[in-house]
Coordinates of C-alpha atoms (C1' of nucleotides) in Angstrom, one line a residue:
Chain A
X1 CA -7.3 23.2 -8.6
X2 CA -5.5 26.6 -7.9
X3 CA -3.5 24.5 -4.8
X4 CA 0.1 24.2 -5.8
X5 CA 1.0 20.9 -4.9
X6 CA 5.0 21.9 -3.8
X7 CA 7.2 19.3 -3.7
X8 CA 10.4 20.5 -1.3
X9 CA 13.0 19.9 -4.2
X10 CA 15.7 19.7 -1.6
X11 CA 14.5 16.1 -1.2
X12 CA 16.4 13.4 -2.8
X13 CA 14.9 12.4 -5.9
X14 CA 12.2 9.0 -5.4
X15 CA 12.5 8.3 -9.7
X16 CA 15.3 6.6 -10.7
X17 CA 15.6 7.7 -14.3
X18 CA 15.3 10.4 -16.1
X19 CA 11.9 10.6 -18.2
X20 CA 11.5 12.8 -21.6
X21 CA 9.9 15.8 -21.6
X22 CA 6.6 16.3 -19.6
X23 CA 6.4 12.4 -19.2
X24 CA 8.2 13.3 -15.6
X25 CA 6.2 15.6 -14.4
X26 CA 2.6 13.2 -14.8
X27 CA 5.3 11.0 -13.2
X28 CA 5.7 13.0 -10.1
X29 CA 2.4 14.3 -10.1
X30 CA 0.6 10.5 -10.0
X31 CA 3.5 9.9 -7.4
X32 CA 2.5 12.3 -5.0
X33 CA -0.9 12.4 -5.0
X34 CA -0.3 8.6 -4.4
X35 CA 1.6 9.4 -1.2
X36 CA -0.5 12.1 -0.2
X37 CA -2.8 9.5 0.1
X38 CA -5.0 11.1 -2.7
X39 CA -5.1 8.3 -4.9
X40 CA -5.5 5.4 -3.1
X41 CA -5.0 1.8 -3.8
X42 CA -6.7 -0.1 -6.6
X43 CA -7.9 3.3 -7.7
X44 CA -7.9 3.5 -11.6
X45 CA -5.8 5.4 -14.0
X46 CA -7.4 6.0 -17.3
X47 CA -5.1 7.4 -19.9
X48 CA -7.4 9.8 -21.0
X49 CA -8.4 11.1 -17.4
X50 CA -4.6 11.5 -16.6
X51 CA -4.2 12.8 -20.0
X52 CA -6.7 15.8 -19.5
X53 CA -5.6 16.2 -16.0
X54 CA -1.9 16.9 -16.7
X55 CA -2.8 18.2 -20.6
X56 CA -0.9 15.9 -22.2
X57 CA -1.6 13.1 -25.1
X58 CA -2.1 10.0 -23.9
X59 CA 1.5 9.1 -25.3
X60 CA 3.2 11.1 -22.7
X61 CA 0.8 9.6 -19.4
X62 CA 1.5 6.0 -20.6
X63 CA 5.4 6.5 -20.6
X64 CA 4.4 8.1 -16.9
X65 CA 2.7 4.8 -16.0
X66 CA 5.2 2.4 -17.3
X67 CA 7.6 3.8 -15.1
X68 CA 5.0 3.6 -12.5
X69 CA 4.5 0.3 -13.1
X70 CA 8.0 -0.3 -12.9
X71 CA 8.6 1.0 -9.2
X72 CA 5.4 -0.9 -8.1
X73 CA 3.2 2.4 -7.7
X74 CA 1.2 1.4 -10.4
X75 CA -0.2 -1.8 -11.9
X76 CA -1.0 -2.4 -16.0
X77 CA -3.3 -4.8 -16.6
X78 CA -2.8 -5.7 -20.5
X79 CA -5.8 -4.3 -22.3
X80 CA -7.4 -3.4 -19.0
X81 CA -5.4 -0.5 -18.2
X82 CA -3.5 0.8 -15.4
X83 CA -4.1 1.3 -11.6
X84 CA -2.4 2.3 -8.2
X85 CA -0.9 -0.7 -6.7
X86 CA -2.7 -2.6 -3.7
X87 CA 0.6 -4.5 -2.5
X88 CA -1.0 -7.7 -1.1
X89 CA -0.5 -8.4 2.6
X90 CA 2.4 -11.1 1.6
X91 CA 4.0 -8.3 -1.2
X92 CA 4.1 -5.8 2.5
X93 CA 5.8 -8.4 4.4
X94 CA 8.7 -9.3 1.6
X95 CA 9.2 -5.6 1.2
X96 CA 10.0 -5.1 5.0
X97 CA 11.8 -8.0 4.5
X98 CA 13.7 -6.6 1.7
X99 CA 14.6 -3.4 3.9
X100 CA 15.6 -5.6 6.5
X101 CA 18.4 -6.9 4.4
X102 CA 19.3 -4.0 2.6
X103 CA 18.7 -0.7 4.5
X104 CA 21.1 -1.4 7.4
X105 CA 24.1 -2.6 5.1
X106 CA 24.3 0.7 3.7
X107 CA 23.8 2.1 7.2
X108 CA 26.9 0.2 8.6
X109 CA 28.2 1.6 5.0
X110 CA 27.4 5.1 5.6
X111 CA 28.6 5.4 8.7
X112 CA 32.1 5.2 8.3
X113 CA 32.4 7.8 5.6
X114 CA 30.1 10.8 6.3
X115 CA 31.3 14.1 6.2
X116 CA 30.8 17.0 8.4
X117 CA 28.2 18.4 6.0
X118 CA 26.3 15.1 5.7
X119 CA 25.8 15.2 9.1
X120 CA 24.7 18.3 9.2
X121 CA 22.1 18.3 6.5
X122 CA 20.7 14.5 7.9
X123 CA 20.4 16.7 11.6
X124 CA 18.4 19.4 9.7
X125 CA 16.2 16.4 7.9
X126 CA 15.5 15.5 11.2
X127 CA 14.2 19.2 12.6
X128 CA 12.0 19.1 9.6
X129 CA 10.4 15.2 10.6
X130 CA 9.5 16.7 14.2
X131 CA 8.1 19.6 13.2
X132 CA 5.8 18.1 10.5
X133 CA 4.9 15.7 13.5
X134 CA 4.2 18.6 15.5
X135 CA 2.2 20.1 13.0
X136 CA 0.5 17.0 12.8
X137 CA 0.9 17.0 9.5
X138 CA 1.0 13.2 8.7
X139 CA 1.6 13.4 4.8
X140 CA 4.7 15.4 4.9
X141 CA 6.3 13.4 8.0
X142 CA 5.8 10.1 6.2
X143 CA 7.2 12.0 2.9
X144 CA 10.2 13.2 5.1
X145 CA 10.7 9.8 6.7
X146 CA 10.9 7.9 3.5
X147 CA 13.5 10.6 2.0
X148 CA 15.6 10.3 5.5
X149 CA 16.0 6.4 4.4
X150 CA 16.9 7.2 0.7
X151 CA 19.5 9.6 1.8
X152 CA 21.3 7.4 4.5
X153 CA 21.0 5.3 1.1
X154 CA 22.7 7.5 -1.0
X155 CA 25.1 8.4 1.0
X156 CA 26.5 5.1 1.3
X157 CA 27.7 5.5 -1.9
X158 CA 26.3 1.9 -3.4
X159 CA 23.5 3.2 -6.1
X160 CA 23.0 0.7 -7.3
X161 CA 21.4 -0.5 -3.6
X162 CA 20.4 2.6 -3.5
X163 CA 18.0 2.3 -6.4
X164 CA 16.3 -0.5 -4.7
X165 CA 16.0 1.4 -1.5
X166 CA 14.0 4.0 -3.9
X167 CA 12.0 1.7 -5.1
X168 CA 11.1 0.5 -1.6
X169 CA 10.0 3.4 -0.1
X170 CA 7.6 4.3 -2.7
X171 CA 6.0 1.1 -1.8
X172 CA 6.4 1.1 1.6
X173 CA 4.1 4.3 1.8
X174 CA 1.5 2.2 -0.7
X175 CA 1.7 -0.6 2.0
X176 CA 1.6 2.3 5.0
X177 CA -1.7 3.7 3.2
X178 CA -3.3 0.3 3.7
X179 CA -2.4 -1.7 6.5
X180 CA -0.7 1.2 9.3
X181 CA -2.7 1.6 12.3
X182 CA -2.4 4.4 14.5
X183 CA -1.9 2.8 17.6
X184 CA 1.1 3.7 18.5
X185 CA 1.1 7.1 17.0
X186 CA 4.2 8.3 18.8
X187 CA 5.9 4.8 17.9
X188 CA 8.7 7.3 16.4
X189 CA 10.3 6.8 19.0
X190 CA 13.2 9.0 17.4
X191 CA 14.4 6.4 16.1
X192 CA 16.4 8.8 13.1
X193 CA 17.6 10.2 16.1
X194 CA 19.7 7.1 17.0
X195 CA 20.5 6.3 13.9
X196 CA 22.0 9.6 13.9
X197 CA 24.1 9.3 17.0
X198 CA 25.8 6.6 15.3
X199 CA 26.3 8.2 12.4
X200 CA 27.7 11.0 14.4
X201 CA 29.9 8.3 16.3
X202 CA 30.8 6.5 13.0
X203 CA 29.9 3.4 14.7
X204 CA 29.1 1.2 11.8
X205 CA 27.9 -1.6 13.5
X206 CA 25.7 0.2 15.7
X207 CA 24.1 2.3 12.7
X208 CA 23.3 -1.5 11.3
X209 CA 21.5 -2.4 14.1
X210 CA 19.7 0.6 14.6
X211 CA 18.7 0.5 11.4
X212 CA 17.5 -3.5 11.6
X213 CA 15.6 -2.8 14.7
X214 CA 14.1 0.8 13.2
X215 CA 12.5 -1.4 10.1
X216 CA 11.9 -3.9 12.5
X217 CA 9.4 -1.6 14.5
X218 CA 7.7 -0.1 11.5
X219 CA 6.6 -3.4 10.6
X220 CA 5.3 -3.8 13.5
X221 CA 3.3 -0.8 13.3
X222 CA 1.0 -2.3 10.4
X223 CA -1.5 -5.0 10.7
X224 CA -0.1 -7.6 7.7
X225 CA -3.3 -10.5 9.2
X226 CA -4.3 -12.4 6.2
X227 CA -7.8 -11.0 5.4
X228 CA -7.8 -9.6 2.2
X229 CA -5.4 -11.7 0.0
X230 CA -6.3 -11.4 -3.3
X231 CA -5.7 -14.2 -5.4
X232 CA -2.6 -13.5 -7.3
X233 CA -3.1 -15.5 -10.7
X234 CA -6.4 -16.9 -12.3
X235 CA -5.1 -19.9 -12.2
X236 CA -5.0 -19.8 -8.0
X237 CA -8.7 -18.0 -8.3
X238 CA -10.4 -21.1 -9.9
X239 CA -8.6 -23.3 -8.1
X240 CA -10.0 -22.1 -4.9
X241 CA -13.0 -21.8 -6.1
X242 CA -13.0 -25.4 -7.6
X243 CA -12.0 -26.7 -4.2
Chain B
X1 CA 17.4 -13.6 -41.1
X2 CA 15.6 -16.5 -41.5
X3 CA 17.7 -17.9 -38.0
X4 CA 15.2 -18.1 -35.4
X5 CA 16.5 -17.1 -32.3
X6 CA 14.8 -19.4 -29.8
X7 CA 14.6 -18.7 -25.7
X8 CA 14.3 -21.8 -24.4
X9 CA 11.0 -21.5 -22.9
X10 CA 11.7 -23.3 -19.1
X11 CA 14.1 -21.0 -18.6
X12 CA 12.8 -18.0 -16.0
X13 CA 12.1 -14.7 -17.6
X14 CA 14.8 -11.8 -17.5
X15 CA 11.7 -9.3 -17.7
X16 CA 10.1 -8.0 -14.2
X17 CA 7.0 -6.9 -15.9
X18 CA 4.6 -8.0 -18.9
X19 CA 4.3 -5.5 -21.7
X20 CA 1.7 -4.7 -24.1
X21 CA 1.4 -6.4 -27.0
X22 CA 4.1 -6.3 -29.4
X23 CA 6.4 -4.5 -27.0
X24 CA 7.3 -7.6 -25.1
X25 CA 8.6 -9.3 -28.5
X26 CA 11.4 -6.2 -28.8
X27 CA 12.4 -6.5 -25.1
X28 CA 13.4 -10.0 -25.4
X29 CA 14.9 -9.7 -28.9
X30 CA 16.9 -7.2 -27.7
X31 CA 18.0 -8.4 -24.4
X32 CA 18.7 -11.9 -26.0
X33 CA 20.9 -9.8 -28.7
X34 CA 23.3 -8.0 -25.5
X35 CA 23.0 -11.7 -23.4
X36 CA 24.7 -12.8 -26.8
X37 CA 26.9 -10.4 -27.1
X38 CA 25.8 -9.1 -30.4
X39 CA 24.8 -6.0 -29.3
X40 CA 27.6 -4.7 -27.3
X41 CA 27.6 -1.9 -24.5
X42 CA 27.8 1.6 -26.0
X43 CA 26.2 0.3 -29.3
X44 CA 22.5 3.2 -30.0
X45 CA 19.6 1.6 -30.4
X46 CA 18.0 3.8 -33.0
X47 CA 14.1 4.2 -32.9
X48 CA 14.0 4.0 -36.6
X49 CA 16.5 1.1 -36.6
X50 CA 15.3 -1.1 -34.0
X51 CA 11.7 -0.4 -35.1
X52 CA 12.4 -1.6 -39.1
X53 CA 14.1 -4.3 -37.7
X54 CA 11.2 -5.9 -35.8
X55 CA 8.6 -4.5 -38.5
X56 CA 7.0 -2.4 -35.8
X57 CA 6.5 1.4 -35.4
X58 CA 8.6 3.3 -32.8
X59 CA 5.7 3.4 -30.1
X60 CA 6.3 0.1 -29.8
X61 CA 10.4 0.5 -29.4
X62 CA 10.0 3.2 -27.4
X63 CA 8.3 1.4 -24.7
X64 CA 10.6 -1.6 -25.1
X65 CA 13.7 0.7 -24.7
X66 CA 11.9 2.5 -21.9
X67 CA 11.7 -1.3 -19.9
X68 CA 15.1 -2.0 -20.9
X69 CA 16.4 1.5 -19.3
X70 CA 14.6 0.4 -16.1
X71 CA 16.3 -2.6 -15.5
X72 CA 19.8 -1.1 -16.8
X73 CA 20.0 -3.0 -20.3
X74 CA 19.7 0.3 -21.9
X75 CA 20.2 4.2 -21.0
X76 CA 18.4 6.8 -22.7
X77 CA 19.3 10.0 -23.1
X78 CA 16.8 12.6 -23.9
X79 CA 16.8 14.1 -27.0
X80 CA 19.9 11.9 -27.5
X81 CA 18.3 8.5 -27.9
X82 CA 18.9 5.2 -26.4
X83 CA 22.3 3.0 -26.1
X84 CA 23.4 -0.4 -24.7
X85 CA 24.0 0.3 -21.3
X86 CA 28.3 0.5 -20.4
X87 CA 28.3 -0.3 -16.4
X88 CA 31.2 1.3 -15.3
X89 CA 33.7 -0.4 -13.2
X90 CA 32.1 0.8 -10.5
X91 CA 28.4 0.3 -11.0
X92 CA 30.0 -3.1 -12.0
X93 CA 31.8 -3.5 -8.2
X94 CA 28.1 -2.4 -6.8
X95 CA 26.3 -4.8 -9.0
X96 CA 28.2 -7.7 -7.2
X97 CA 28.2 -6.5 -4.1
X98 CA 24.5 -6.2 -4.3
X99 CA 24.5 -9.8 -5.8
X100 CA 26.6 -10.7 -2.6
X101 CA 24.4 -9.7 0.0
X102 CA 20.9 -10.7 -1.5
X103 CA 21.7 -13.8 -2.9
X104 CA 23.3 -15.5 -0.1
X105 CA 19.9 -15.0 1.8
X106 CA 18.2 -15.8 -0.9
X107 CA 19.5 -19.3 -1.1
X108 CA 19.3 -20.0 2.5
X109 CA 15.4 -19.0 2.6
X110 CA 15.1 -21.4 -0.5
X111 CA 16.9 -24.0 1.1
X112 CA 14.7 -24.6 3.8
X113 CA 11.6 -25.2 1.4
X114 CA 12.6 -27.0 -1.8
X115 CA 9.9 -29.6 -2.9
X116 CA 11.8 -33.1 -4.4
X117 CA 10.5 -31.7 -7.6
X118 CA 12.8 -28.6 -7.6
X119 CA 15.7 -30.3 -6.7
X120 CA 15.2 -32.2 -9.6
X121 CA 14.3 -29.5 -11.9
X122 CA 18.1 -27.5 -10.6
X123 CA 19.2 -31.1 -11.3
X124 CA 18.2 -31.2 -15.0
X125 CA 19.3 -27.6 -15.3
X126 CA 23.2 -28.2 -13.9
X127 CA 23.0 -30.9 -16.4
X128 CA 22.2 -28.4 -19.2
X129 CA 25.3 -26.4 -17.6
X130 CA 27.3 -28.8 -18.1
X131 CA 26.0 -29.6 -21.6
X132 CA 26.4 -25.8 -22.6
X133 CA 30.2 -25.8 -21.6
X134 CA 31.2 -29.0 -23.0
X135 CA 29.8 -27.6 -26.1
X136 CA 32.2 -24.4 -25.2
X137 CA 28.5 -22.7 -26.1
X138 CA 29.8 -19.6 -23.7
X139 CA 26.6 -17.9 -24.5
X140 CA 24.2 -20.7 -23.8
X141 CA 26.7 -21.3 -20.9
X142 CA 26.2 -17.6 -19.2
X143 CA 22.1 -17.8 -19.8
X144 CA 21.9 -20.9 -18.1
X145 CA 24.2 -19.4 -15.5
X146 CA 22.4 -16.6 -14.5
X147 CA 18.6 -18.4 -15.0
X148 CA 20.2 -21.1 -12.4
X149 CA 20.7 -18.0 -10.1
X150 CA 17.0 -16.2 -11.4
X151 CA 15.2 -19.8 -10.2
X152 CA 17.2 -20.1 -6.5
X153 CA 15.7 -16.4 -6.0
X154 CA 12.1 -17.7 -6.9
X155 CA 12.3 -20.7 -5.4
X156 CA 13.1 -18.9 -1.7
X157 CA 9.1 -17.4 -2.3
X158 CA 10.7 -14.1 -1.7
X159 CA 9.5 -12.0 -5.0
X160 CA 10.4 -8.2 -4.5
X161 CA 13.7 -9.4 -3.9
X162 CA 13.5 -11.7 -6.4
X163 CA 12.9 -9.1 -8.9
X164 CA 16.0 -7.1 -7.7
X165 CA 17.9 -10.4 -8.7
X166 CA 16.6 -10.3 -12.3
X167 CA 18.1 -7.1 -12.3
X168 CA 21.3 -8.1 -11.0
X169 CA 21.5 -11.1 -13.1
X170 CA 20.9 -9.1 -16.2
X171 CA 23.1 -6.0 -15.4
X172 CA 26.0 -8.7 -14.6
X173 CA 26.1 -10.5 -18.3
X174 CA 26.7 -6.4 -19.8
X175 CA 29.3 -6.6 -17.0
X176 CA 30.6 -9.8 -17.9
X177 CA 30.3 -8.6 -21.7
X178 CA 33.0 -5.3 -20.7
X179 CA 35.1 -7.0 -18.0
X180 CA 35.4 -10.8 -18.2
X181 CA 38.9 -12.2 -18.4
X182 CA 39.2 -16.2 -19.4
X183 CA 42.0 -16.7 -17.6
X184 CA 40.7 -19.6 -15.3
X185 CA 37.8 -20.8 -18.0
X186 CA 37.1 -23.6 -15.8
X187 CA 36.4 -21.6 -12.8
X188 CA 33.2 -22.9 -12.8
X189 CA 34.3 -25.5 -10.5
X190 CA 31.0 -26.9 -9.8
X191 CA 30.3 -24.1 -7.5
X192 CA 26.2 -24.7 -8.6
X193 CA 26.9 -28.5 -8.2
X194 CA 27.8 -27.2 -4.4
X195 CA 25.0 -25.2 -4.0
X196 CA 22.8 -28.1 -5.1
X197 CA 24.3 -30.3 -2.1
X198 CA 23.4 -28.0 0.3
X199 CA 19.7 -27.6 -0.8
X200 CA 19.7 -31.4 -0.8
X201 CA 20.5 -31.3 3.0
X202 CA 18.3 -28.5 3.5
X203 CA 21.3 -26.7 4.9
X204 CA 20.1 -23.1 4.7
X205 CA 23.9 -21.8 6.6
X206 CA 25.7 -24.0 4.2
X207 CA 23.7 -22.7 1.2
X208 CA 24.1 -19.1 2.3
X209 CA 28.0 -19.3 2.6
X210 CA 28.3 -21.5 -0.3
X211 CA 26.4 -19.0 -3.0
X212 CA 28.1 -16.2 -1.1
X213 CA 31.5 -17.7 -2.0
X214 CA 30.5 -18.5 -5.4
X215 CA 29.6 -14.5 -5.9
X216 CA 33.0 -13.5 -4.8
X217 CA 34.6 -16.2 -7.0
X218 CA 32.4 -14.5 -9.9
X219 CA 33.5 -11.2 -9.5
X220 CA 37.0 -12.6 -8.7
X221 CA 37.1 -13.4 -12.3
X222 CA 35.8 -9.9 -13.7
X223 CA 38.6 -7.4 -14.2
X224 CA 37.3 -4.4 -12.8
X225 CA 40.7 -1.8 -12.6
X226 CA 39.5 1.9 -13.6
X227 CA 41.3 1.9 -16.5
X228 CA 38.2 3.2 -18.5
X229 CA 35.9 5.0 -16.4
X230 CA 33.8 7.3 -18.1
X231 CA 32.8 10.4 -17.4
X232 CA 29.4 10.4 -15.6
X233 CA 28.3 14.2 -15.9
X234 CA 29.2 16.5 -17.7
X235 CA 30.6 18.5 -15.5
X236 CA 32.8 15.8 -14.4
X237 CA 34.3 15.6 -17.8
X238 CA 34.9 19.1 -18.0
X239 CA 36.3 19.4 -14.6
X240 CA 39.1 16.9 -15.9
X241 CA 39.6 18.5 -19.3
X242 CA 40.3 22.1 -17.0
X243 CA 42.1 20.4 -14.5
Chain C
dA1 C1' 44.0 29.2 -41.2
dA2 C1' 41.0 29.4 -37.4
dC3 C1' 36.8 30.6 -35.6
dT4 C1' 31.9 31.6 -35.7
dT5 C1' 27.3 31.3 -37.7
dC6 C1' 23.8 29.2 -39.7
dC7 C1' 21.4 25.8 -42.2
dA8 C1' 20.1 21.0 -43.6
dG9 C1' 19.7 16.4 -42.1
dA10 C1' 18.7 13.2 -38.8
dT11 C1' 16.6 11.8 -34.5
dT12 C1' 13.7 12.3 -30.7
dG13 C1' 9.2 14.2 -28.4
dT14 C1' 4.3 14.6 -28.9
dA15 C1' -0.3 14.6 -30.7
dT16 C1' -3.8 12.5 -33.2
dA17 C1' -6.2 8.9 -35.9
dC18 C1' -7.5 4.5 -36.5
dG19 C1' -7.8 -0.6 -35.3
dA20 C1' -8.3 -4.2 -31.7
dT21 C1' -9.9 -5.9 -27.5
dT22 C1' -12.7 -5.8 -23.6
dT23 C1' -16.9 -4.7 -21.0
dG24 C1' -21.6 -4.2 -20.0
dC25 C1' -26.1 -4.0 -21.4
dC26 C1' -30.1 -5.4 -23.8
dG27 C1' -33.1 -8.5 -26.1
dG28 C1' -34.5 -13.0 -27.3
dA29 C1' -34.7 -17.9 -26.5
dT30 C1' -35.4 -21.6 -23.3
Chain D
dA1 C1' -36.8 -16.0 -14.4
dT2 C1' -32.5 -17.4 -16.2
dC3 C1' -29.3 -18.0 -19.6
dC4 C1' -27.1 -17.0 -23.9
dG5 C1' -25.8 -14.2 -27.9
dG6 C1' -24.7 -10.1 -29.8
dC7 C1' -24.3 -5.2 -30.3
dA8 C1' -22.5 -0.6 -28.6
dA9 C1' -19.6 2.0 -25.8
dA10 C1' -15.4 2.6 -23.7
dT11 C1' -10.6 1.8 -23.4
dC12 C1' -6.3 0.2 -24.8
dG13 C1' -2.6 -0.9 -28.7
dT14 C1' -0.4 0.8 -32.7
dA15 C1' 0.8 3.6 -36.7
dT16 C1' 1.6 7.8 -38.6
dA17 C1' 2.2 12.8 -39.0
dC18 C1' 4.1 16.8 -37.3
dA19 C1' 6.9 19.7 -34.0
dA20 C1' 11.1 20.3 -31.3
dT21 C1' 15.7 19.4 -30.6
dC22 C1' 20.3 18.1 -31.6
dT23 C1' 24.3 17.2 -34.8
dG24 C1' 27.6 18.1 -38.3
dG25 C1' 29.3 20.5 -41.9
dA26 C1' 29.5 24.3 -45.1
dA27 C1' 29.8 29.0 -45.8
dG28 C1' 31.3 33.4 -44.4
dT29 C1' 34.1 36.4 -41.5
dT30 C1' 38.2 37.9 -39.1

DNA sequence: AACTTCCAGATTGTATACGATTTGCCGGAT
DNA sequence: ATCCGGCAAATCGTATACAATCTGGAAGTT
């Protein structure tokens, strides 16, 4: 309880809009317990509980869990209530998919157009990912990855792409918290460090495809077999079951 | 008053998300309003207002608004209130060049898997196209327009990035609203009757280049000089006024 | 006359109360 | 024992009341 839950505020920003008032921080606060790996999947989120956690009316924690809902960290069930997202196994493969096609346009994008202090500030992001590796420290270097990808994003100057690339990350850890396995714990590989010689290079093309392959590999890293596919509609429930 | 306005009901929904209850009812009013042009970018959508409007209270409108400001139909402001999103020029280039490098996957993946039923069904709905502009029903014309584009993305099986295209779609009739010059009216050229010739054939590189093409052509007929960029921040603004 | 201060109106932010819907249990009927 | 109906608890949906904040103008000062 007395544990300050920091959140480095040097780190880009994984909300998109601004919320009113204290409405934000219930936002943050569900968000990063959810990538913490606190509140896991499927887990529920009664208005009242959150309410009394954050000491706020249950007014302010449903604005907080709309916008959840809207970035795919949370899922409202009308009537039912709301609960952290448990991206299917089919959801995880079209968002890899998704980053596939986006992330290393605005790459190629970035790289022709950083500045001196942009590459200075993604080199220190990158001290900070090996030493929370270091420190074994598994939350925080997953944290630091995702923000890594969102500011490559951001500095490519397309927000708009950039807003998708948000929402992407916050799922991607969801999908990480259920389907990564640890095989291959080093499977790093520093790859933000070659995206970074690129940058450094302003080899466009070569910061696209070190970016495709990078996504490429940490898709590779989770296990998407079809076991627990949840059936999506009631419709496709009964069916099965009829069948 | 008593004009009912009807959303034809085949048509794919604009909204990403269901919302509770009464809440939906607002969203769609008020999107069908800016897709009509009778709410115009810039106009405030007043709690008060919006709410006597639609007989409900403003928890109701203030979760509507809140979904519209996620999917850039509306901005709030805190404290300020809400207003008909105003894409600048920019955020109008980034919108289409967004459009420009999802769709064109988009319609190859949907290419390859198109039952004899869907052709049909993008058939019937060129048809209604064509219907709409004979009828020089511009707004009909634009819906159908970007629903045509909303049921390609579905129809490729690819839903987070279908999602992003309902955005897209959206944010491009406000943009369309601000920056569209008639000058070549018939523009259209059939480009969706071209598209459907390639699905026919199952031509997934033809599909791809031909919905790429018809993007450009799109923004091609937007008029997107800076004329009347806005101020984004403040201090922006006053930088300018010192400057 | 121009500027500042302050107050009244309007509008948003939040809490609370009440109604509607769902859920799960319990008891009775078959 | 199983199934069905119904009641009670919990939870969500909505309205309303009140507090906080912003806006615009009027009054007062220089």
């Amino acid at each position: 309880m007395d544990e300050i839950v920091r959140i480095n505020s040097d780190l880009p920003p994984l909300r998109r809009l601004p919320l009113a008032g204290r409405a934000g921080e219930v936002y943050d606060g569900i968000l990063k317990a959810v990538l913490d790996h606190r509140l896991m999947p499927g887990m529920k989120l009664s208005e009242d509980e959150v309410g009394a956690v954050f000491g706020v009316s249950r007014t302010v924690v449903r604005a907080a869990l709309q916008a959840l809902a809207f970035e795919g960290i949370a899922e409202i069930f009308p009537n039912r209530g709301a609960f952290v997202a448990k991206p299917s196994t089919e959801t995880a493969k079209q968002v890899f998919e998704a980053r596939a096609l986006i992330e290393p346009e605005l790459a190629a994008n970035a790289a022709g157009r950083l500045s001196p202090e942009d590459l200075e500030g993604l080199r220190q992001h990158i001290e900070r990912e090996h030493a929370a590796l270091h420190a074994e420290n598994q939350g925080e270097a997953i944290a630091l990855s995702g923000a890594f990808h969102i500011r490559i994003a951001e500095l490519s100057g397309q927000a708009v792409l950039t807003g998708f690339v948000r929402e992407l990350i916050s799922q991607s850890s969801l999908i990480v918290a259920l389907y990564w396995t640890r095989r291959e714990t080093t499977c790093e590989s520093d790859d933000h460090g070659a995206l970074m010689e690129a940058f450094s290079a302003g080899d466009s093309a070569l910061a696209r495809s070190v970016m495709r392959d990078h996504i490429e590999r940490l898709r590779d890293g989770l296990d998407l077999t079809d076991r627990e596919t949840r059936p999506v509609s009631i419709a496709e429930a009964l069916g099965r079951v009829m069948a």
